[in-house]
């Protein structure tokens, strides 16, 4: 079967949230083949083939049309409804007593919008026309071709035809929008928001323009559409979605200005660059099926860091890559419930559950490792070959690796095979015997893992001399011909493996940079969780770096020690020593990374020390004038210090704020109360709509870290579990949130493990099983 084009006409009743549709599908069937369309939640009124009515059946989301050998036009008349609760398909996104209609189709929700062959490999052109009230704006993938008046005070907005693309990349937005725009050559770049919020769109507009220019040059293929919309959607389940020419974002992922924190600006730049990378890698060239989801997500993740690092070289963005991508991916990949990067997917529902740290972070980390091995120029050359060969069509993972081989002239497929088709990764134990270095590899796992031997592209520096080699066996010995005085493996932390040193002092003698010092901390913290080292060994590593003056290293120690404190506040007290030592050191530093870390230190200090919280809370009186990097810390201190007295003030301020960036800061603070009923009151704002649907589940991992309120939080979660499942139906978002929440709730409340072990949640079961495994790890630490 071949689909050439969809011509879609939609007549919307904006007030009633319904629409009538008529579409013409230009298709070609093989001899004896029947046309089958996907359609969920739609009413199919009639089907015509070449202008004549034909019979059809519509069951279990499939429309079977009684015809053969179609080489012309299938016309379908249908009706649909806009969802009022869900966040996928076509749905209502409310704001300030109003709403827009928006769409989210990845991975398999275009079938809830129009009848179609909802499969990434069935690309087609789309010609969209929309009939709406005259006072409404309409946005889709392509620019408007014409607008003309219709009956009953309506208008028809007709869009230009798209290039060949997959159904999951379609977009339609209806409502009232404000816009700002710029141009790059002949491309219109536009930021759109609901009324009153466009003032924070200029930063993203500038980043988008510069990023498209960067990708035009890097990929060797110009951006293909005449315009690119970046749309802030007031209710949005994910971070963003790469619809071709009409990218959608949650507001916090797109809106920032000079009054925003560094974390906010950095996050916006990262997400904008990620989604723009998809315009080539995912949209121009698309995976054939969700087995190769990583092809889309890993590459967009990797390229976003490359782009932002080029745009903002002072941000030290590859350090963020390690902390946000590599670390999470390695943690996820050391669990029994992990999966290979390239994993077989039977259904779109299964695909939803692999939008995770493996498909994003591990894949991106492997790309970084391969680039370091074959060289940046060869890597870029391979990417350009791949995009040129497969543009406007579909490709597989093997097509991608073959392209890198063409670009580099090196056996890339052989090197990456282990990293793509095998789950897990190695721990390399390093010992020195006289003038020889002995390496032994084993699979690293937090609980249980099938033994494996990996082909590892190792980078190392011995006595100041750098070298690389490919380790293929379980053990390897390197004779350097002289005494080993300094030694480090995994230079710049480009490799996806952990290292345990027989003598860690040799590592410190090697003058490790901040990425390598961060890597040592991350390795030993995870080895502590896995039972590979005892707490004393871990503490010695931490103490060796307690006085470090690099923001990345200090923030890593802070995060690790806070995690341990959250598990057992009386057992793990080293956090107090770190905060007392480091917090004053960062107070006067002005660079953006330092200001962000100072805010993190203040917030953690307030969280673990009531006396410090009382002193910091005084600053809440001048909250609106504070450095945005420390606002959340001050609001958190205020909540902890004053409890019920602070609740009404924080809630009033939360309700009065217009932008989500500020609302999220205050919401996070309101989840840090020591009084359980105040935290439950805050969570329950999600039941009334005061906390957006998009955020109701996402705050669960944060509130679970609060050791003072876990039983009350658990009872709330148990009570409203069915409601949360209904809000996030069709996605794995609730599962990912529970993965972060269940371990910390369960370490204090036994009922948590019993509840999730005795029930099955098919749509999010992988994440539930992962959470229970992490819970067992934390129990061992407690």
XYZ file of C-alpha atoms in Angstrom:
782
model
C 0.000 0.000 0.000
C 1.188 3.500 -0.831
C -0.353 6.722 0.484
C 0.442 9.766 -1.633
C -1.639 12.563 -0.152
C -4.355 13.475 2.349
C -6.639 16.426 1.601
C -8.369 17.219 4.894
C -11.211 19.680 5.498
C -12.288 20.223 9.123
C -15.266 22.277 10.319
C -14.853 23.141 14.024
C -17.421 24.069 16.646
C -14.930 25.671 19.009
C -17.460 26.211 21.795
C -18.795 22.639 21.744
C -15.346 21.097 21.155
C -16.526 19.067 18.158
C -15.664 18.961 14.475
C -16.857 17.500 11.202
C -14.328 16.268 8.713
C -14.043 15.305 5.100
C -10.832 13.889 3.727
C -9.631 12.605 0.396
C -6.908 9.986 0.526
C -4.892 9.502 -2.648
C -3.560 5.968 -2.426
C -2.490 2.919 -4.365
C -3.139 -0.663 -3.290
C -1.389 -3.799 -4.410
C -3.459 -6.385 -6.212
C -5.851 -8.059 -3.786
C -5.003 -5.656 -0.956
C -7.744 -3.993 1.120
C -7.479 -0.468 2.465
C -7.293 -0.324 6.246
C -7.281 2.981 8.127
C -6.631 3.717 11.806
C -9.408 5.691 13.526
C -9.928 5.862 17.304
C -12.722 7.866 18.954
C -14.035 9.048 15.567
C -17.441 8.464 14.012
C -17.128 7.376 10.394
C -20.187 8.631 8.499
C -19.460 7.402 4.979
C -16.730 6.148 2.656
C -16.566 6.719 -1.096
C -14.180 5.256 -3.639
C -13.873 7.185 -6.882
C -17.048 9.088 -5.916
C -19.194 6.018 -5.166
C -20.329 4.903 -1.696
C -18.777 1.635 -0.519
C -19.366 -0.492 2.557
C -16.939 -0.479 5.479
C -16.539 -1.799 9.023
C -15.177 0.188 11.966
C -14.093 -1.912 14.946
C -11.248 -1.855 17.450
C -9.807 1.326 15.993
C -9.624 0.000 12.416
C -11.694 1.020 9.393
C -11.787 -1.794 6.818
C -12.987 -0.571 3.430
C -14.619 -2.964 1.041
C -12.558 -2.284 -2.039
C -9.592 -3.613 -3.971
C -7.072 -2.212 -6.440
C -7.655 1.438 -5.587
C -5.428 3.752 -7.561
C -7.402 6.914 -7.182
C -9.249 8.611 -4.320
C -10.874 7.325 -1.134
C -13.150 9.930 0.448
C -14.068 9.629 4.144
C -16.664 11.695 5.980
C -16.255 11.642 9.760
C -16.897 13.455 13.042
C -14.634 13.929 16.041
C -14.510 15.341 19.552
C -11.825 17.371 21.289
C -10.680 15.745 24.558
C -11.311 17.747 27.701
C -9.132 15.713 30.080
C -6.388 13.922 28.139
C -3.175 15.414 26.775
C -2.744 13.421 23.547
C -4.647 13.323 20.267
C -6.644 16.522 19.825
C -7.375 18.150 23.171
C -8.432 21.266 25.053
C -5.564 23.228 26.653
C -7.038 25.697 29.168
C -5.515 28.944 30.472
C -6.907 31.836 32.557
C -10.560 30.938 31.938
C -9.980 30.453 28.198
C -8.517 27.663 26.107
C -6.934 26.684 22.857
C -7.302 23.444 20.929
C -3.992 21.701 20.318
C -2.705 18.336 19.109
C -0.073 15.789 20.170
C 0.246 12.724 17.946
C 3.499 10.911 18.771
C 3.606 7.989 18.801
C 0.188 6.820 17.571
C -2.450 9.466 18.255
C -3.017 10.976 14.784
C -5.687 8.252 14.467
C -7.644 10.131 17.154
C -7.719 13.212 14.881
C -8.381 11.912 11.366
C -8.716 8.463 9.765
C -5.241 7.658 8.431
C -2.573 5.004 8.100
C -0.948 5.962 11.405
C 2.492 4.439 10.915
C 5.805 6.317 10.622
C 6.809 4.515 7.406
C 3.657 5.589 5.509
C 4.677 9.116 4.636
C 2.386 11.368 2.630
C 1.730 14.985 1.706
C -0.968 16.763 3.730
C -3.230 19.578 2.523
C -5.152 20.946 5.519
C -8.125 23.355 5.477
C -9.894 24.430 8.674
C -13.257 26.190 9.088
C -13.450 28.216 12.318
C -15.019 31.290 13.894
C -13.627 34.484 12.369
C -12.046 35.707 15.624
C -9.867 32.590 16.029
C -6.317 31.974 14.835
C -5.177 28.685 13.299
C -1.640 27.257 13.152
C -0.509 24.169 11.258
C 2.719 22.750 9.826
C 2.781 24.979 6.735
C 2.116 28.682 6.113
C -1.412 29.850 5.319
C -2.114 29.779 1.576
C -5.391 31.695 1.708
C -8.270 32.663 4.015
C -11.806 33.141 2.759
C -15.140 33.890 4.355
C -17.703 31.137 4.976
C -21.298 31.108 6.140
C -22.489 31.736 9.741
C -19.692 34.151 10.658
C -16.968 31.668 9.944
C -13.833 31.591 7.801
C -11.801 28.898 6.129
C -8.037 28.847 6.672
C -6.306 26.861 3.938
C -2.674 25.836 4.420
C -0.035 25.073 1.838
C 0.708 21.436 1.170
C 3.361 19.785 3.332
C 6.299 17.784 2.032
C 6.136 14.007 2.497
C 6.004 13.306 6.212
C 4.761 10.863 8.823
C 1.341 11.214 10.436
C 2.741 11.707 13.962
C 4.314 15.010 12.839
C 1.028 16.714 11.910
C -0.072 19.710 13.981
C -3.176 21.837 14.401
C -3.686 24.657 16.904
C -6.861 26.765 17.167
C -7.499 29.692 19.503
C -6.119 33.153 20.186
C -2.349 33.557 19.759
C 0.212 36.343 19.980
C 3.310 36.105 17.804
C 6.761 37.576 17.306
C 8.805 36.703 14.248
C 12.172 36.979 12.587
C 13.708 35.796 9.317
C 16.672 33.630 8.399
C 17.178 33.949 4.652
C 13.694 33.070 3.310
C 12.531 31.177 6.414
C 9.980 32.789 8.752
C 10.777 31.934 12.377
C 7.818 32.571 14.668
C 7.189 32.226 18.410
C 3.505 31.948 19.363
C 1.916 32.096 22.821
C -1.521 32.599 24.279
C -2.315 36.305 24.890
C -0.174 38.109 27.457
C 2.916 35.895 27.376
C 4.775 36.760 24.182
C 7.123 39.107 26.089
C 9.155 36.061 27.149
C 9.465 34.684 23.603
C 12.358 36.741 22.273
C 15.133 34.610 23.806
C 13.777 31.413 22.200
C 13.315 33.220 18.877
C 16.962 34.271 18.867
C 18.144 30.781 19.876
C 15.988 29.205 17.137
C 17.340 31.489 14.429
C 20.956 30.843 15.387
C 20.373 27.108 15.831
C 18.777 26.661 12.395
C 21.738 28.496 10.895
C 24.118 26.164 12.770
C 22.270 23.048 11.574
C 22.069 24.322 7.976
C 25.851 24.396 7.945
C 26.483 21.246 9.993
C 24.050 18.985 8.121
C 24.799 20.404 4.671
C 21.054 20.501 3.903
C 19.029 23.664 4.395
C 15.911 23.662 6.576
C 13.197 22.454 4.209
C 10.006 24.347 5.112
C 9.160 28.022 4.486
C 8.454 28.661 8.173
C 9.071 27.331 11.666
C 6.583 27.959 14.444
C 7.591 27.515 18.088
C 4.316 27.322 20.011
C 3.913 27.577 23.796
C 0.948 25.359 24.698
C -0.566 26.101 28.138
C -1.207 22.398 28.885
C 1.344 20.016 27.413
C 2.215 16.514 28.582
C 5.797 16.372 27.370
C 8.652 18.866 27.248
C 8.153 19.586 23.557
C 7.177 17.906 20.283
C 8.937 18.242 16.937
C 5.919 18.590 14.605
C 7.476 19.641 11.302
C 7.257 23.416 10.988
C 5.059 23.754 14.103
C 6.976 22.668 17.195
C 4.967 22.624 20.420
C 6.412 23.278 23.902
C 5.214 23.430 27.458
C 5.531 27.072 28.462
C 8.527 26.514 30.767
C 10.432 24.896 27.873
C 10.050 27.937 25.579
C 9.616 31.138 27.593
C 12.523 32.979 29.222
C 13.892 36.515 29.453
C 16.512 38.543 31.302
C 14.617 38.000 34.574
C 14.755 34.220 34.235
C 17.164 31.994 36.127
C 20.171 30.567 34.343
C 18.643 27.092 34.678
C 15.540 28.344 32.861
C 17.452 29.954 29.986
C 19.735 26.957 29.663
C 16.736 24.627 29.613
C 14.949 26.648 26.929
C 18.029 26.723 24.711
C 18.487 22.963 25.122
C 14.879 22.040 24.284
C 14.675 24.437 21.319
C 17.907 23.001 19.891
C 16.684 19.422 20.480
C 13.400 19.928 18.639
C 15.062 21.800 15.786
C 17.537 18.926 15.321
C 14.486 16.698 14.781
C 13.487 18.800 11.771
C 16.293 16.952 9.985
C 16.767 13.853 12.108
C 13.280 12.430 12.537
C 11.256 14.631 10.202
C 13.324 14.824 7.007
C 14.606 11.285 7.626
C 12.329 9.149 9.801
C 12.813 5.758 11.409
C 10.834 2.973 9.724
C 9.304 1.791 12.999
C 9.540 2.554 16.709
C 12.270 -0.089 17.168
C 14.596 2.684 16.028
C 13.114 5.438 18.183
C 16.635 6.063 19.444
C 17.578 7.183 15.914
C 15.312 10.185 16.441
C 15.863 10.902 20.110
C 19.502 10.013 20.702
C 20.667 12.076 17.778
C 18.486 15.092 18.579
C 19.759 14.967 22.164
C 23.407 14.766 21.094
C 23.059 17.495 18.469
C 21.256 19.861 20.840
C 24.324 19.931 23.087
C 26.621 20.429 20.112
C 24.495 23.372 18.924
C 24.076 25.087 22.293
C 27.769 24.652 23.059
C 28.541 26.445 19.777
C 26.037 29.229 20.542
C 27.006 29.699 24.203
C 30.616 28.504 24.662
C 30.833 29.953 28.196
C 28.040 27.686 29.441
C 30.263 24.562 29.618
C 27.370 22.653 28.090
C 29.049 19.247 27.785
C 29.280 19.233 31.567
C 25.491 19.505 31.627
C 25.368 16.601 29.156
C 27.180 14.374 31.627
C 24.984 15.313 34.556
C 21.640 15.323 32.726
C 22.083 12.662 30.029
C 24.949 10.261 30.728
C 24.435 9.936 34.486
C 20.711 9.184 34.258
C 21.235 6.786 31.370
C 23.923 4.846 33.225
C 21.742 4.600 36.312
C 18.775 3.364 34.263
C 20.974 0.935 32.334
C 22.307 -0.687 35.505
C 18.852 -1.961 36.450
C 17.382 -5.355 35.618
C 14.487 -3.690 33.767
C 16.693 -1.915 31.232
C 16.555 -2.614 27.501
C 18.990 -2.323 24.582
C 19.057 0.965 22.669
C 17.756 -0.917 19.657
C 14.796 -2.776 21.100
C 11.987 -4.652 19.386
C 8.594 -2.957 19.657
C 5.396 -4.767 18.711
C 2.841 -2.032 19.321
C 2.685 1.769 19.618
C 1.724 1.280 23.289
C 5.057 -0.461 23.854
C 6.775 2.404 22.061
C 5.437 4.868 24.646
C 7.387 3.043 27.370
C 10.772 3.380 25.644
C 10.761 7.198 25.557
C 13.291 6.945 28.382
C 16.875 7.502 29.492
C 18.085 4.697 27.230
C 16.545 6.014 23.986
C 17.641 9.563 24.803
C 20.623 9.681 27.157
C 22.378 6.378 26.508
C 22.032 6.662 22.740
C 23.363 10.232 22.845
C 26.248 9.145 25.076
C 27.161 6.349 22.670
C 27.151 8.851 19.796
C 29.512 11.050 21.811
C 31.765 8.040 22.441
C 31.800 7.106 18.739
C 32.517 10.688 17.686
C 35.444 10.779 20.109
C 36.731 7.532 18.596
C 36.376 8.294 14.844
C 36.888 12.072 15.009
C 34.537 15.024 14.607
C 35.077 15.599 10.881
C 34.478 11.954 9.963
C 31.370 11.909 12.148
C 29.938 15.014 10.454
C 30.711 13.635 7.011
C 28.813 10.426 7.825
C 25.796 12.386 9.095
C 25.644 14.453 5.898
C 25.820 11.313 3.755
C 22.976 9.723 5.777
C 20.636 12.724 5.531
C 21.274 13.227 1.840
C 20.665 9.571 0.995
C 17.446 9.103 2.981
C 15.796 12.564 2.919
C 11.968 12.517 2.686
C 12.008 8.771 3.365
C 12.649 6.262 6.159
C 15.788 4.561 7.433
C 16.986 2.022 10.009
C 19.745 1.965 12.573
C 21.964 -0.121 10.307
C 21.561 2.526 7.572
C 22.860 5.100 10.032
C 25.942 3.142 11.121
C 26.742 2.254 7.514
C 26.664 5.971 6.706
C 29.123 6.688 9.517
C 31.389 3.988 8.087
C 31.243 5.680 4.677
C 32.101 9.009 6.300
C 34.927 7.731 8.478
C 36.321 4.731 6.635
C 36.299 2.902 9.975
C 34.374 -0.260 11.042
C 31.819 1.659 13.104
C 29.180 -1.096 12.922
C 31.525 -3.578 14.565
C 32.361 -1.178 17.392
C 28.806 -0.081 18.160
C 27.150 -3.482 17.881
C 27.621 -4.296 21.570
C 26.406 -0.870 22.664
C 23.260 -0.886 20.522
C 22.080 -4.508 20.708
C 23.176 -5.365 24.266
C 21.743 -3.847 27.393
C 23.945 -2.672 30.247
C 27.545 -1.481 30.231
C 30.869 -2.441 31.853
C 32.685 -1.620 35.062
C 36.449 -1.687 34.516
C 38.596 -2.534 37.524
C 42.113 -1.102 37.249
C 45.097 -2.420 39.166
C 48.796 -1.660 38.808
C 51.417 -4.377 39.153
C 54.969 -3.036 38.766
C 55.053 -1.495 35.291
C 51.882 -3.160 34.078
C 48.292 -2.020 34.202
C 45.700 -4.755 34.455
C 42.112 -4.103 33.326
C 39.214 -6.419 34.139
C 35.693 -5.804 32.902
C 32.353 -6.997 34.226
C 28.811 -5.865 33.647
C 27.818 -3.191 36.150
C 24.431 -3.763 37.773
C 22.714 -2.326 40.834
C 20.857 -5.575 41.493
C 21.079 -8.428 38.983
C 22.368 -8.511 35.428
C 23.264 -11.120 32.837
C 27.085 -11.380 32.599
C 28.459 -9.755 29.443
C 31.738 -8.867 27.803
C 31.744 -5.623 25.810
C 33.936 -4.224 23.055
C 35.136 -1.043 24.763
C 36.876 1.879 23.029
C 39.031 2.871 26.000
C 40.789 6.194 26.427
C 43.491 6.496 29.079
C 46.347 8.676 30.222
C 49.385 7.166 31.948
C 52.156 9.405 33.296
C 50.759 12.270 31.215
C 50.628 10.332 27.920
C 47.255 9.733 26.247
C 46.363 6.618 24.253
C 43.364 4.583 23.079
C 42.712 0.920 22.465
C 39.826 -1.446 21.880
C 39.273 -3.845 24.781
C 37.500 -6.969 23.486
C 38.163 -9.525 26.225
C 37.336 -9.790 29.901
C 40.892 -8.899 30.884
C 43.719 -6.938 29.315
C 47.239 -6.061 30.442
C 49.227 -3.032 29.308
C 52.981 -2.948 29.862
C 54.108 0.697 29.838
C 57.793 0.002 30.485
C 58.071 2.381 33.449
C 56.640 2.871 36.913
C 53.057 4.130 36.942
C 52.986 7.485 38.718
C 49.637 8.781 37.439
C 46.717 7.057 35.747
C 43.214 7.842 34.584
C 40.746 6.078 32.295
C 37.815 7.546 30.375
C 39.356 10.875 29.386
C 36.825 13.754 29.423
C 34.291 11.101 30.425
C 33.484 10.272 26.800
C 33.153 6.515 27.424
C 29.988 4.776 28.601
C 31.639 2.720 31.329
C 32.588 3.015 34.999
C 36.058 2.726 36.492
C 37.141 1.332 39.885
C 40.739 2.095 40.825
C 42.812 -0.235 42.988
C 44.680 2.894 44.070
C 42.562 6.017 43.572
C 45.519 8.269 44.476
C 46.950 7.541 41.009
C 43.837 9.176 39.527
C 44.359 12.348 41.548
C 48.023 12.444 40.487
C 46.876 12.650 36.838
C 45.561 16.217 37.258
C 41.989 15.247 36.299
C 39.750 17.936 34.800
C 36.290 18.743 36.180
C 34.539 16.278 33.853
C 36.817 13.485 35.047
C 36.457 14.438 38.742
C 32.696 14.455 38.258
C 32.972 10.987 36.674
C 34.875 9.591 39.651
C 32.152 10.807 42.015
C 29.349 9.429 39.853
C 31.112 6.066 39.580
C 31.760 5.625 43.284
C 28.270 6.765 44.296
C 26.760 4.137 42.016
C 29.255 1.530 43.203
C 28.104 2.317 46.748
C 24.490 1.721 45.732
C 25.472 -1.536 44.023
C 27.399 -2.765 47.059
C 30.682 -2.756 45.113
C 32.346 -0.435 47.663
C 31.509 0.310 51.298
C 30.438 3.698 52.618
C 33.913 4.453 54.031
C 35.519 4.044 50.595
C 32.863 6.284 49.047
C 33.244 8.878 51.809
C 37.015 8.999 51.275
C 36.478 9.813 47.576
C 33.972 12.538 48.491
C 36.281 14.028 51.127
C 39.085 14.172 48.566
C 36.898 16.563 46.567
C 34.943 18.341 49.331
C 36.943 21.544 48.907
C 36.789 21.499 45.092
C 36.134 24.869 43.488
C 34.386 23.685 40.323
C 30.613 24.091 40.145
C 30.003 20.708 38.461
C 31.957 18.756 41.066
C 30.416 20.593 44.019
C 26.871 20.217 42.697
C 27.430 16.498 42.124
C 28.552 15.999 45.724
C 25.600 18.063 46.949
C 23.127 15.966 44.929
C 24.611 12.642 46.036
C 24.742 13.533 49.717
C 21.235 14.977 49.634
C 19.998 11.740 48.045
C 21.563 9.735 50.875
C 20.154 12.136 53.484
C 16.690 11.679 51.960
C 17.006 7.924 52.459
C 18.101 8.175 56.103
C 18.404 11.621 57.692
C 20.159 10.414 60.838
C 22.625 8.005 59.187
C 23.938 10.179 56.360
C 24.990 13.508 57.876
C 28.002 14.436 55.719
C 25.713 16.802 53.778
C 25.842 19.268 56.707
C 29.634 19.434 56.544
C 29.621 20.036 52.804
C 27.023 22.813 52.976
C 28.783 24.612 55.807
C 32.064 24.458 53.884
C 30.871 25.272 50.353
C 27.874 27.614 50.613
C 29.827 30.778 51.629
C 32.395 30.083 48.881
C 29.835 30.647 46.088
C 27.986 33.654 47.512
C 30.038 36.319 45.722
C 30.642 34.541 42.392
C 28.848 36.162 39.468
C 29.100 33.790 36.491
C 25.908 31.977 35.536
C 26.957 28.457 36.480
C 28.103 29.687 39.891
C 24.830 31.508 40.555
C 22.865 28.366 39.718
C 24.974 26.234 42.071
C 24.716 28.821 44.829
C 20.930 28.609 44.579
C 21.087 24.814 44.759
C 23.326 24.943 47.838
C 21.024 27.423 49.588
C 17.933 25.345 48.855
C 19.532 22.123 50.074
C 20.887 23.855 53.194
C 17.423 25.161 54.035
C 15.947 21.716 53.425
C 18.261 19.866 55.810
C 18.805 22.533 58.497
C 15.841 24.318 60.067
C 18.048 26.955 61.691
C 19.559 27.900 58.340
C 16.065 27.976 56.814
C 14.947 30.445 59.478
C 17.801 32.798 58.647
C 17.312 32.560 54.867
C 13.531 32.968 55.100
C 13.962 36.634 56.072
C 14.812 37.362 52.422
C 11.293 36.343 51.335
C 10.073 39.845 52.189
C 11.924 41.140 49.116
C 11.176 38.056 46.988
C 10.301 39.873 43.755
C 13.645 41.712 43.746
C 15.791 38.618 44.364
C 18.293 37.079 41.973
C 16.086 34.556 40.079
C 18.713 31.869 40.710
C 18.025 31.895 44.469
C 14.272 32.583 44.525
C 13.264 28.939 44.921
C 15.745 28.502 47.770
C 14.298 31.502 49.634
C 10.694 30.379 49.078
C 11.613 26.877 50.291
C 13.262 28.303 53.400
C 10.165 30.412 54.050
C 7.909 27.356 53.842
C 10.107 25.279 56.155
C 10.646 28.062 58.687
C 7.064 29.299 59.009
C 4.862 26.335 58.083
C 1.138 27.102 58.175
C 1.844 30.802 58.532
C 3.646 30.728 55.176
C 1.107 28.574 53.299
C -1.483 31.260 52.579
C 1.152 33.753 51.472
C 2.826 31.267 49.116
C -0.525 30.135 47.710
C -1.627 33.729 47.128
C 1.627 34.451 45.327
C 1.343 31.227 43.305
C -2.148 32.173 42.156
C -1.130 35.697 41.166
C 1.845 34.743 38.982
C 1.323 34.795 35.216
C 4.295 32.714 34.049
C 4.879 29.038 34.761
C 8.574 29.544 35.528
C 7.620 31.489 38.646
C 4.648 29.279 39.531
C 6.836 26.150 39.448
C 9.348 27.720 41.866
C 6.599 28.483 44.353
C 4.933 25.110 43.847
C 8.212 23.317 44.561
C 8.586 25.347 47.754
C 5.054 24.388 48.822
C 6.002 20.723 48.564
C 8.781 21.176 51.141
C 6.605 21.929 54.184
C 7.346 19.794 57.223
C 3.596 19.585 57.966
C 2.026 16.669 56.022
C -1.403 18.312 55.690
C 0.092 21.388 54.010
C 1.859 19.219 51.430
C -1.361 17.266 50.787
C -3.257 20.549 50.400
C -0.680 21.555 47.782
C -0.943 18.257 45.896
C -4.723 18.581 45.864
C -4.487 21.801 43.868
C -3.969 19.383 40.986
C -7.504 18.077 41.437
C -9.033 21.530 41.029
C -6.964 22.577 38.011
C -4.839 25.084 39.941
C -1.850 22.869 39.256
C -1.825 22.176 35.545
C -2.536 18.634 34.410
C 0.900 18.575 32.806
C 2.545 19.086 36.231
C 0.345 17.012 38.548
C 2.396 13.834 38.101
C 5.729 15.510 37.468
C 5.899 16.905 41.016
C 5.636 13.439 42.598
C 9.386 12.607 42.513
C 10.181 15.938 44.179
C 7.626 15.598 46.979
C 8.684 11.985 47.586
C 12.142 13.254 48.584
C 10.538 15.078 51.562
C 11.182 12.640 54.438
C 8.705 14.369 56.776
C 5.517 13.868 54.764
C 5.855 10.519 52.984
C 2.986 8.657 54.615
C 0.506 11.453 53.845
C 1.796 11.775 50.272
C 1.434 8.031 49.806
C -2.198 8.038 51.021
C -2.947 10.901 48.607
C -1.346 9.035 45.718
C -3.194 5.822 46.543
C -6.508 7.704 46.692
C -6.060 9.502 43.353
C -4.148 6.885 41.368
C -7.070 6.234 39.006
C -7.524 9.951 38.377
C -3.849 10.372 37.517
C -3.985 7.407 35.154
C -6.933 8.976 33.321
C -5.084 12.293 32.889
C -1.997 10.667 31.382
C -3.742 7.921 29.434
C -1.950 7.141 26.185
C 1.461 8.159 27.518
C 4.040 6.664 29.884
C 4.494 9.976 31.748
C 2.825 8.823 34.952
C 5.046 5.740 34.934
C 8.201 7.831 34.656
C 7.040 10.061 37.501
C 6.239 7.058 39.681
C 9.688 5.647 38.920
C 11.109 8.686 40.705
C 8.554 8.696 43.537
C 7.954 5.068 44.540
C 11.506 4.327 45.789
C 11.586 7.267 48.211
C 7.995 6.811 49.376
C 8.547 3.076 49.770
C 11.730 3.401 51.792
C 9.570 4.873 54.579
C 6.128 3.321 53.916
C 5.917 -0.474 53.533
C 2.445 -0.305 51.958
C 3.917 1.240 48.803
C 5.762 -1.902 47.724
C 2.795 -4.126 48.611
C 0.414 -1.960 46.573
C 2.475 -1.829 43.390
C 3.624 -5.450 43.622
C 0.095 -6.796 43.889
C -1.407 -4.807 41.001
C -0.682 -4.675 37.288
C -0.611 -1.442 35.284
C -0.038 -2.662 31.736
C 0.534 0.767 30.187
C 3.280 1.723 32.669
C 4.372 -1.650 34.084
C 7.990 -1.366 32.965
C 8.409 1.839 34.960
C 6.642 0.369 38.007
C 8.966 -2.645 37.958
C 11.937 -0.294 37.625
C 10.746 1.757 40.604
C 10.428 -1.357 42.768
C 13.950 -2.390 41.828
C 15.301 1.060 42.810
C 13.349 0.789 46.058
C 15.230 -2.409 46.919
C 18.517 -0.578 46.252
C 17.560 2.289 48.577
C 16.432 -0.132 51.289
C 19.925 -1.623 51.229
C 21.375 1.843 51.809
C 18.894 2.732 54.547
